[in-house]
Tab-separated table of N, CA, C and O in Angstrom:
chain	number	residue	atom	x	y	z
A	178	UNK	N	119.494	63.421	34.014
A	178	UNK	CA	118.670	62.306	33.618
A	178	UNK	C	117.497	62.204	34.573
A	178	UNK	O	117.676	62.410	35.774
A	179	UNK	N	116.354	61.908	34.109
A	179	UNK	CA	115.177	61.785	35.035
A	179	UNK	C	113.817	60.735	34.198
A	179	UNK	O	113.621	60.342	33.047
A	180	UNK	N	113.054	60.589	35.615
A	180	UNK	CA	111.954	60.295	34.631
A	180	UNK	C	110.556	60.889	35.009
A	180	UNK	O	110.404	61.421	36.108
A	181	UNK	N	109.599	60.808	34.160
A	181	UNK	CA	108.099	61.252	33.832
A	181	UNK	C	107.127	60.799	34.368
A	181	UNK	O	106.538	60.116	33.530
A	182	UNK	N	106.650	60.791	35.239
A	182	UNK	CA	104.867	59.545	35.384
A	182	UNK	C	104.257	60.194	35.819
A	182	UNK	O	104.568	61.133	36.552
A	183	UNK	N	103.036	59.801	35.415
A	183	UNK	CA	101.922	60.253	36.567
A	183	UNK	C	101.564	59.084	37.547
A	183	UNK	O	100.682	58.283	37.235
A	184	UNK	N	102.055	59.010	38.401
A	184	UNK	CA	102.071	58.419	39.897
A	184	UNK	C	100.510	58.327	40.677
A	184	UNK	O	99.757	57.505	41.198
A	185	UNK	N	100.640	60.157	40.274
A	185	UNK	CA	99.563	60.292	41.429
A	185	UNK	C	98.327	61.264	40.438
A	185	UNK	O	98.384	61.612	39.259
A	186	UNK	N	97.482	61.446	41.264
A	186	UNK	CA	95.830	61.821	40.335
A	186	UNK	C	96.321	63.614	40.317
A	186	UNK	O	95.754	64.162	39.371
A	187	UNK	N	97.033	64.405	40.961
A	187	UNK	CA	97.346	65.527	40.860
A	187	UNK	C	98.048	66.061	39.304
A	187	UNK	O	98.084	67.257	39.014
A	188	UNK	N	98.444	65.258	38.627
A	188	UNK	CA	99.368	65.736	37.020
A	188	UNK	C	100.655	64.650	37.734
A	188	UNK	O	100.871	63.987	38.748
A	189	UNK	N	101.263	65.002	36.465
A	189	UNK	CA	102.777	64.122	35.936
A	189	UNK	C	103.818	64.526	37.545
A	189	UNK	O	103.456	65.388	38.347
A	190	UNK	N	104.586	64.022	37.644
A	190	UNK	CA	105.912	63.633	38.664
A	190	UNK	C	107.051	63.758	37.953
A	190	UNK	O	106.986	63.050	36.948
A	191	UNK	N	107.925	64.268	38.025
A	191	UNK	CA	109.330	64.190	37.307
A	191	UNK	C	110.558	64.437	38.618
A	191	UNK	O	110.667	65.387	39.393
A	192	UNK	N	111.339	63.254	38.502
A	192	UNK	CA	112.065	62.745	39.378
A	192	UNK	C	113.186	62.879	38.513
A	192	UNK	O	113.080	62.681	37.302
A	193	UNK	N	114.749	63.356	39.316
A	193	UNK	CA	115.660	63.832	38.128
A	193	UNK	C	117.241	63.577	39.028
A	193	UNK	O	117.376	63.458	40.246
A	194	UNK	N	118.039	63.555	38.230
A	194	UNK	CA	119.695	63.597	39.025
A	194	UNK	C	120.408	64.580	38.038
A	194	UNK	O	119.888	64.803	36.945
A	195	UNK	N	121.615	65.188	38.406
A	195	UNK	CA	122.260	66.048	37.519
A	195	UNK	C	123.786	65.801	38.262
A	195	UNK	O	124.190	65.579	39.404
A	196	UNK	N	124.251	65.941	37.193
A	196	UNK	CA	126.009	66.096	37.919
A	196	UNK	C	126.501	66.570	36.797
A	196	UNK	O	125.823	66.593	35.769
A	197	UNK	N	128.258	67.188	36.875
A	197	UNK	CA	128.716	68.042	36.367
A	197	UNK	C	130.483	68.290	36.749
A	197	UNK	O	130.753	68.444	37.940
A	198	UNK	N	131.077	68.307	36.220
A	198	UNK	CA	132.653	68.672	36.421
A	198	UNK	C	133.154	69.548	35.116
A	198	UNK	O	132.928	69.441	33.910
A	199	UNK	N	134.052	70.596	36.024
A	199	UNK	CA	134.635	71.726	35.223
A	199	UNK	C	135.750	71.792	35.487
A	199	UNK	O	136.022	71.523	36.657
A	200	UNK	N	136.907	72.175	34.549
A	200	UNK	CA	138.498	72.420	34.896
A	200	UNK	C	139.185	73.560	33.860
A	200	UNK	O	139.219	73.454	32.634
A	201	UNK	N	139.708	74.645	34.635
A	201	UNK	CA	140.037	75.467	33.908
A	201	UNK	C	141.528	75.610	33.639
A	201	UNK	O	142.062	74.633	34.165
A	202	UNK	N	142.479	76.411	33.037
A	202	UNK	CA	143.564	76.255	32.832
A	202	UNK	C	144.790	76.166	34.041
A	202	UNK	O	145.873	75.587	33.950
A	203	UNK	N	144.102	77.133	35.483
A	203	UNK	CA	144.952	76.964	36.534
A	203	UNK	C	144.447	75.604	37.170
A	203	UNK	O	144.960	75.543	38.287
A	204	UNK	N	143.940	74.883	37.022
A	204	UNK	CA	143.435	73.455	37.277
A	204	UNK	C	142.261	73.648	38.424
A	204	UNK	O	141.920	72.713	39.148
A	205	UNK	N	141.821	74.653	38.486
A	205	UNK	CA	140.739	74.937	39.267
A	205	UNK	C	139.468	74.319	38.846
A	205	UNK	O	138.747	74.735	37.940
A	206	UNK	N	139.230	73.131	39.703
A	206	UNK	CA	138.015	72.269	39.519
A	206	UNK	C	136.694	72.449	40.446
A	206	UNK	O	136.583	72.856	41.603
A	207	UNK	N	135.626	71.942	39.401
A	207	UNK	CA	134.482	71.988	40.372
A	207	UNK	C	133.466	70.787	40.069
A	207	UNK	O	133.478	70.453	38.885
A	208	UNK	N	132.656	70.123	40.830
A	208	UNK	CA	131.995	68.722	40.526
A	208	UNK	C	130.932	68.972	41.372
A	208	UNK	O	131.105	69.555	42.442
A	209	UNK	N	129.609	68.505	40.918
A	209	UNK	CA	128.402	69.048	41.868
A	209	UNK	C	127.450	67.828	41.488
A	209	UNK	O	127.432	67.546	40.290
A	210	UNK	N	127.040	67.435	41.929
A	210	UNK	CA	125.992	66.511	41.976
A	210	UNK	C	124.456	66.630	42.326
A	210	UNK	O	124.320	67.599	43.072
A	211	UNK	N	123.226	66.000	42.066
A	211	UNK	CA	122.613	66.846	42.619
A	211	UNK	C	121.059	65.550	42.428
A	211	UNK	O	121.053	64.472	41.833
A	212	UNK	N	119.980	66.205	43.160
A	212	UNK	CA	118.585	65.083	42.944
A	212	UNK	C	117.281	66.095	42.394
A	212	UNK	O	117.571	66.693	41.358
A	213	UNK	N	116.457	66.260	42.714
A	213	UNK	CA	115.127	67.055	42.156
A	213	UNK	C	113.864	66.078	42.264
A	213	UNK	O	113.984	64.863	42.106
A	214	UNK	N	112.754	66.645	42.520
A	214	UNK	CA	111.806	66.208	41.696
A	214	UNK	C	110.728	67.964	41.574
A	214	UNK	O	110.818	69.019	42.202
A	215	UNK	N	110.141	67.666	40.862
A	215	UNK	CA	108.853	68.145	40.228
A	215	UNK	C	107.711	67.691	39.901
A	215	UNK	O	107.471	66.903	38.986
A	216	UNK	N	106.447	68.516	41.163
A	216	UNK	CA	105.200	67.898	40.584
A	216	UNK	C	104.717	68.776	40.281
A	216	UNK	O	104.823	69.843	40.887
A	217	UNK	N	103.873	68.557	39.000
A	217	UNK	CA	102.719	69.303	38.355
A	217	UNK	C	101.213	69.490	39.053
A	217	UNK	O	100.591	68.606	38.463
A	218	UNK	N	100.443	70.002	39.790
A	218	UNK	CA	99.154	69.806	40.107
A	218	UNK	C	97.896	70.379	38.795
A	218	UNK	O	97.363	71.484	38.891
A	219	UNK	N	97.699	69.754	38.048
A	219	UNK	CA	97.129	70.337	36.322
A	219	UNK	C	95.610	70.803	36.793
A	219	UNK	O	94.951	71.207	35.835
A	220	UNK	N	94.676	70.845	38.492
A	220	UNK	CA	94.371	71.331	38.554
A	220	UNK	C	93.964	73.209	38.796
A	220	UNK	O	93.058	74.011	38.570
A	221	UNK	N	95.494	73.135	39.469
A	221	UNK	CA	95.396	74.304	39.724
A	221	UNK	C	96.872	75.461	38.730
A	221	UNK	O	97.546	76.431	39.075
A	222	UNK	N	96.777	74.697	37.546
A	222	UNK	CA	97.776	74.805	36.428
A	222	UNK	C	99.180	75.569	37.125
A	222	UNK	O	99.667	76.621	36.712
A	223	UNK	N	99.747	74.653	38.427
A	223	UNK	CA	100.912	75.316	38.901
A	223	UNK	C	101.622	74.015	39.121
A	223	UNK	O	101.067	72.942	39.359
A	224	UNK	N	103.226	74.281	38.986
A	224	UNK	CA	104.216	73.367	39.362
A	224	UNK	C	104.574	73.557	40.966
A	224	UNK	O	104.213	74.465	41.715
A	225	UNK	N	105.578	72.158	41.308
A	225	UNK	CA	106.007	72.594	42.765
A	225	UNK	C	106.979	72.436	42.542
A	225	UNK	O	107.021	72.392	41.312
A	226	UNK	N	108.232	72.257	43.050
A	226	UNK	CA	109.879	71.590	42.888
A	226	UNK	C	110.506	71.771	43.708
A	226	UNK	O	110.175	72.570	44.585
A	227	UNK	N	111.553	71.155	43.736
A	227	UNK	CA	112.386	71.001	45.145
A	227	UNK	C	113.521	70.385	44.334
A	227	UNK	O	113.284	69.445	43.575
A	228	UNK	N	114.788	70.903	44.477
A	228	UNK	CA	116.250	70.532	44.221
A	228	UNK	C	117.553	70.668	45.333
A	228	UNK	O	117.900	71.525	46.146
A	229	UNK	N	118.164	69.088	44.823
A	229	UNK	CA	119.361	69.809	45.888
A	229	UNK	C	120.620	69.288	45.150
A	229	UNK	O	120.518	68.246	44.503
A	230	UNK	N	121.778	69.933	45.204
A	230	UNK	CA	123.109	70.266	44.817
A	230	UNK	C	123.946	69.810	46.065
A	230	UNK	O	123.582	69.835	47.241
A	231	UNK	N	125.106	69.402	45.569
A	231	UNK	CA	126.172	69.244	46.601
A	231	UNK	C	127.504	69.652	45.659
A	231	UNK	O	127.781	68.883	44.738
A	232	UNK	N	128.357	70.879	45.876
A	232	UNK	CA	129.421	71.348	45.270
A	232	UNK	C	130.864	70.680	45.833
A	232	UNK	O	130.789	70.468	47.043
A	233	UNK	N	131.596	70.464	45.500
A	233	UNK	CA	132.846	70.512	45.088
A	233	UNK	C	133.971	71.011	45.099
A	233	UNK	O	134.894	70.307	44.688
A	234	UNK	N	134.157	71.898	45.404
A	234	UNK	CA	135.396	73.245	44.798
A	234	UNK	C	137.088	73.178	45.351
A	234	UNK	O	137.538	72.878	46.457
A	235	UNK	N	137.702	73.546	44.221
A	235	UNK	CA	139.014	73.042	44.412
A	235	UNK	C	139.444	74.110	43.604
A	235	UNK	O	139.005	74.391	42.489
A	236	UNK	N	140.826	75.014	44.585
A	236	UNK	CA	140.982	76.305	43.474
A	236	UNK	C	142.114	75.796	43.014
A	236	UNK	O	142.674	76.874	42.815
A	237	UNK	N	142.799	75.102	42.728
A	237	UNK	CA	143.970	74.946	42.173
A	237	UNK	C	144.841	75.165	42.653
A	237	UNK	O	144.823	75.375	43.865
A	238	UNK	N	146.287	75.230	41.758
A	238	UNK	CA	147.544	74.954	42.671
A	238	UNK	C	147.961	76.924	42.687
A	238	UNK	O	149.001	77.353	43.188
A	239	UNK	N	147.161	77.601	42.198
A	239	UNK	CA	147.555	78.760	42.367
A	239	UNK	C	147.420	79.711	43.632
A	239	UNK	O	146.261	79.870	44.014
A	240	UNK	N	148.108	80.167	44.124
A	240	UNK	CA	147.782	80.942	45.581
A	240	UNK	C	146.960	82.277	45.422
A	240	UNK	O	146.760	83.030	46.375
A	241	UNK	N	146.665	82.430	44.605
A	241	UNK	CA	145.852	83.827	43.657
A	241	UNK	C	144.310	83.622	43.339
A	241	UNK	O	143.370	84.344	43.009
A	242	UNK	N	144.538	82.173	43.624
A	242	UNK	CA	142.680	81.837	43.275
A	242	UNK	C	141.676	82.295	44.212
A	242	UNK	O	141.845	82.580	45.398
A	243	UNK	N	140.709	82.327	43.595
A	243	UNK	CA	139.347	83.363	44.329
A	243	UNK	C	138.833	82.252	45.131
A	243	UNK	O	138.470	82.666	46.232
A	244	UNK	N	138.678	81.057	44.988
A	244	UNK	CA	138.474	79.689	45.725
A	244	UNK	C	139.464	78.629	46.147
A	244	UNK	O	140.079	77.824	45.449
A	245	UNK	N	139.474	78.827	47.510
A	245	UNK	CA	140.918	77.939	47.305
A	245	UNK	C	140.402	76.652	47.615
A	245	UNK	O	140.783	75.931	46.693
A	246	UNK	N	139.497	75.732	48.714
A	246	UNK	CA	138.420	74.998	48.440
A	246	UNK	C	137.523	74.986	49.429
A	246	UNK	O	137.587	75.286	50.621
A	247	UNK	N	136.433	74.473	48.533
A	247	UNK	CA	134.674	74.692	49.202
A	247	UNK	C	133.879	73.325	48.777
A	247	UNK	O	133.728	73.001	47.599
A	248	UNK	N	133.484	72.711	49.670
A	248	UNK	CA	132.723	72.024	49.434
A	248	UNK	C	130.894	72.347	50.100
A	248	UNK	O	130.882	71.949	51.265
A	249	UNK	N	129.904	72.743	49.820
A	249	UNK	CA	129.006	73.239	50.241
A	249	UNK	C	127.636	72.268	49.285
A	249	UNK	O	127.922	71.723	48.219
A	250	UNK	N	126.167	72.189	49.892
A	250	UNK	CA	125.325	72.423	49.796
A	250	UNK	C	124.051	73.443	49.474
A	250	UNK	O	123.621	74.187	50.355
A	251	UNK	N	123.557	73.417	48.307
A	251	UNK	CA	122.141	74.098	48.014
A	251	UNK	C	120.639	73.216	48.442
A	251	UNK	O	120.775	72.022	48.710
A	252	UNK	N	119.894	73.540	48.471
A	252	UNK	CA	118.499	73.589	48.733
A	252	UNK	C	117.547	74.535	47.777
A	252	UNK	O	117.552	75.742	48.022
A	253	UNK	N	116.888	74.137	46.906
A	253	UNK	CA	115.614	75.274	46.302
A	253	UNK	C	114.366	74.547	46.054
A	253	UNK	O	114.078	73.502	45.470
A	254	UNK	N	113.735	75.431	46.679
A	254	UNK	CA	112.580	74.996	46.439
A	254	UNK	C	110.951	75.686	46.183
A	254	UNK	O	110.830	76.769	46.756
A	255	UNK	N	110.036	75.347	45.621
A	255	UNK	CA	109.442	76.539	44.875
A	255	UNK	C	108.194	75.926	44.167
A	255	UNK	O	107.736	74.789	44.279
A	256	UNK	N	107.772	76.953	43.426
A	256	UNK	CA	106.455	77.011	42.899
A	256	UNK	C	106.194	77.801	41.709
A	256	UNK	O	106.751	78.875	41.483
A	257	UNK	N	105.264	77.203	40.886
A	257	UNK	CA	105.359	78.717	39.604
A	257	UNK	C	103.705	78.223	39.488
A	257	UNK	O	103.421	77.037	39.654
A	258	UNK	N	102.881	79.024	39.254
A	258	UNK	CA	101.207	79.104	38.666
A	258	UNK	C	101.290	80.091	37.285
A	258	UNK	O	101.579	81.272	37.089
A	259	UNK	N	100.906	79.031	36.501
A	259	UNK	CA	100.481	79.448	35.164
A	259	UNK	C	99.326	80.021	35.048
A	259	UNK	O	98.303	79.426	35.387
A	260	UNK	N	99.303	81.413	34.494
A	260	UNK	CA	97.818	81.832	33.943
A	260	UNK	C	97.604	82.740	32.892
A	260	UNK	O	96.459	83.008	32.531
């Protein structure tokens, strides 16, 4: 969920949250949460962005699982120019 404005004289702002939970049959769960924004600069027809994630991880009650648990952090952040 997020929202749209133009805030500032550079192009539109988009400000955002995301979250997420998964469970598979060995009960191996995962839940991640997360924030963002994105600005547009429509002069120089390029985006900027910046996201961050916070994971979750829980391998279940099986001793065989590839995760047994992790809770960790992402960071991305970036740029794209349209031409």
């Amino acid at each position: 969920a997020g929202i749209e404005r133009k805030w500032l004289a550079l192009g539109k702002t988009a400000v955002f949250g995301m979250g997420g939970n998964y469970e598979d049959e060995e009960k191996e769960t995962a839940q991640y949460w997360g924030l963002g924004a994105l600005q547009r600069v429509d002069a120089a027809a390029m985006d900027l962005y910046i996201s961050y994630r916070n994971y979750d991880l829980d391998g279940g009650e099986s001793s065989d699982s590839f995760v047994q648990d992790a809770d960790f952090q992402t960071v991305v952040a970036g740029g794209r120019v349209r031409f």
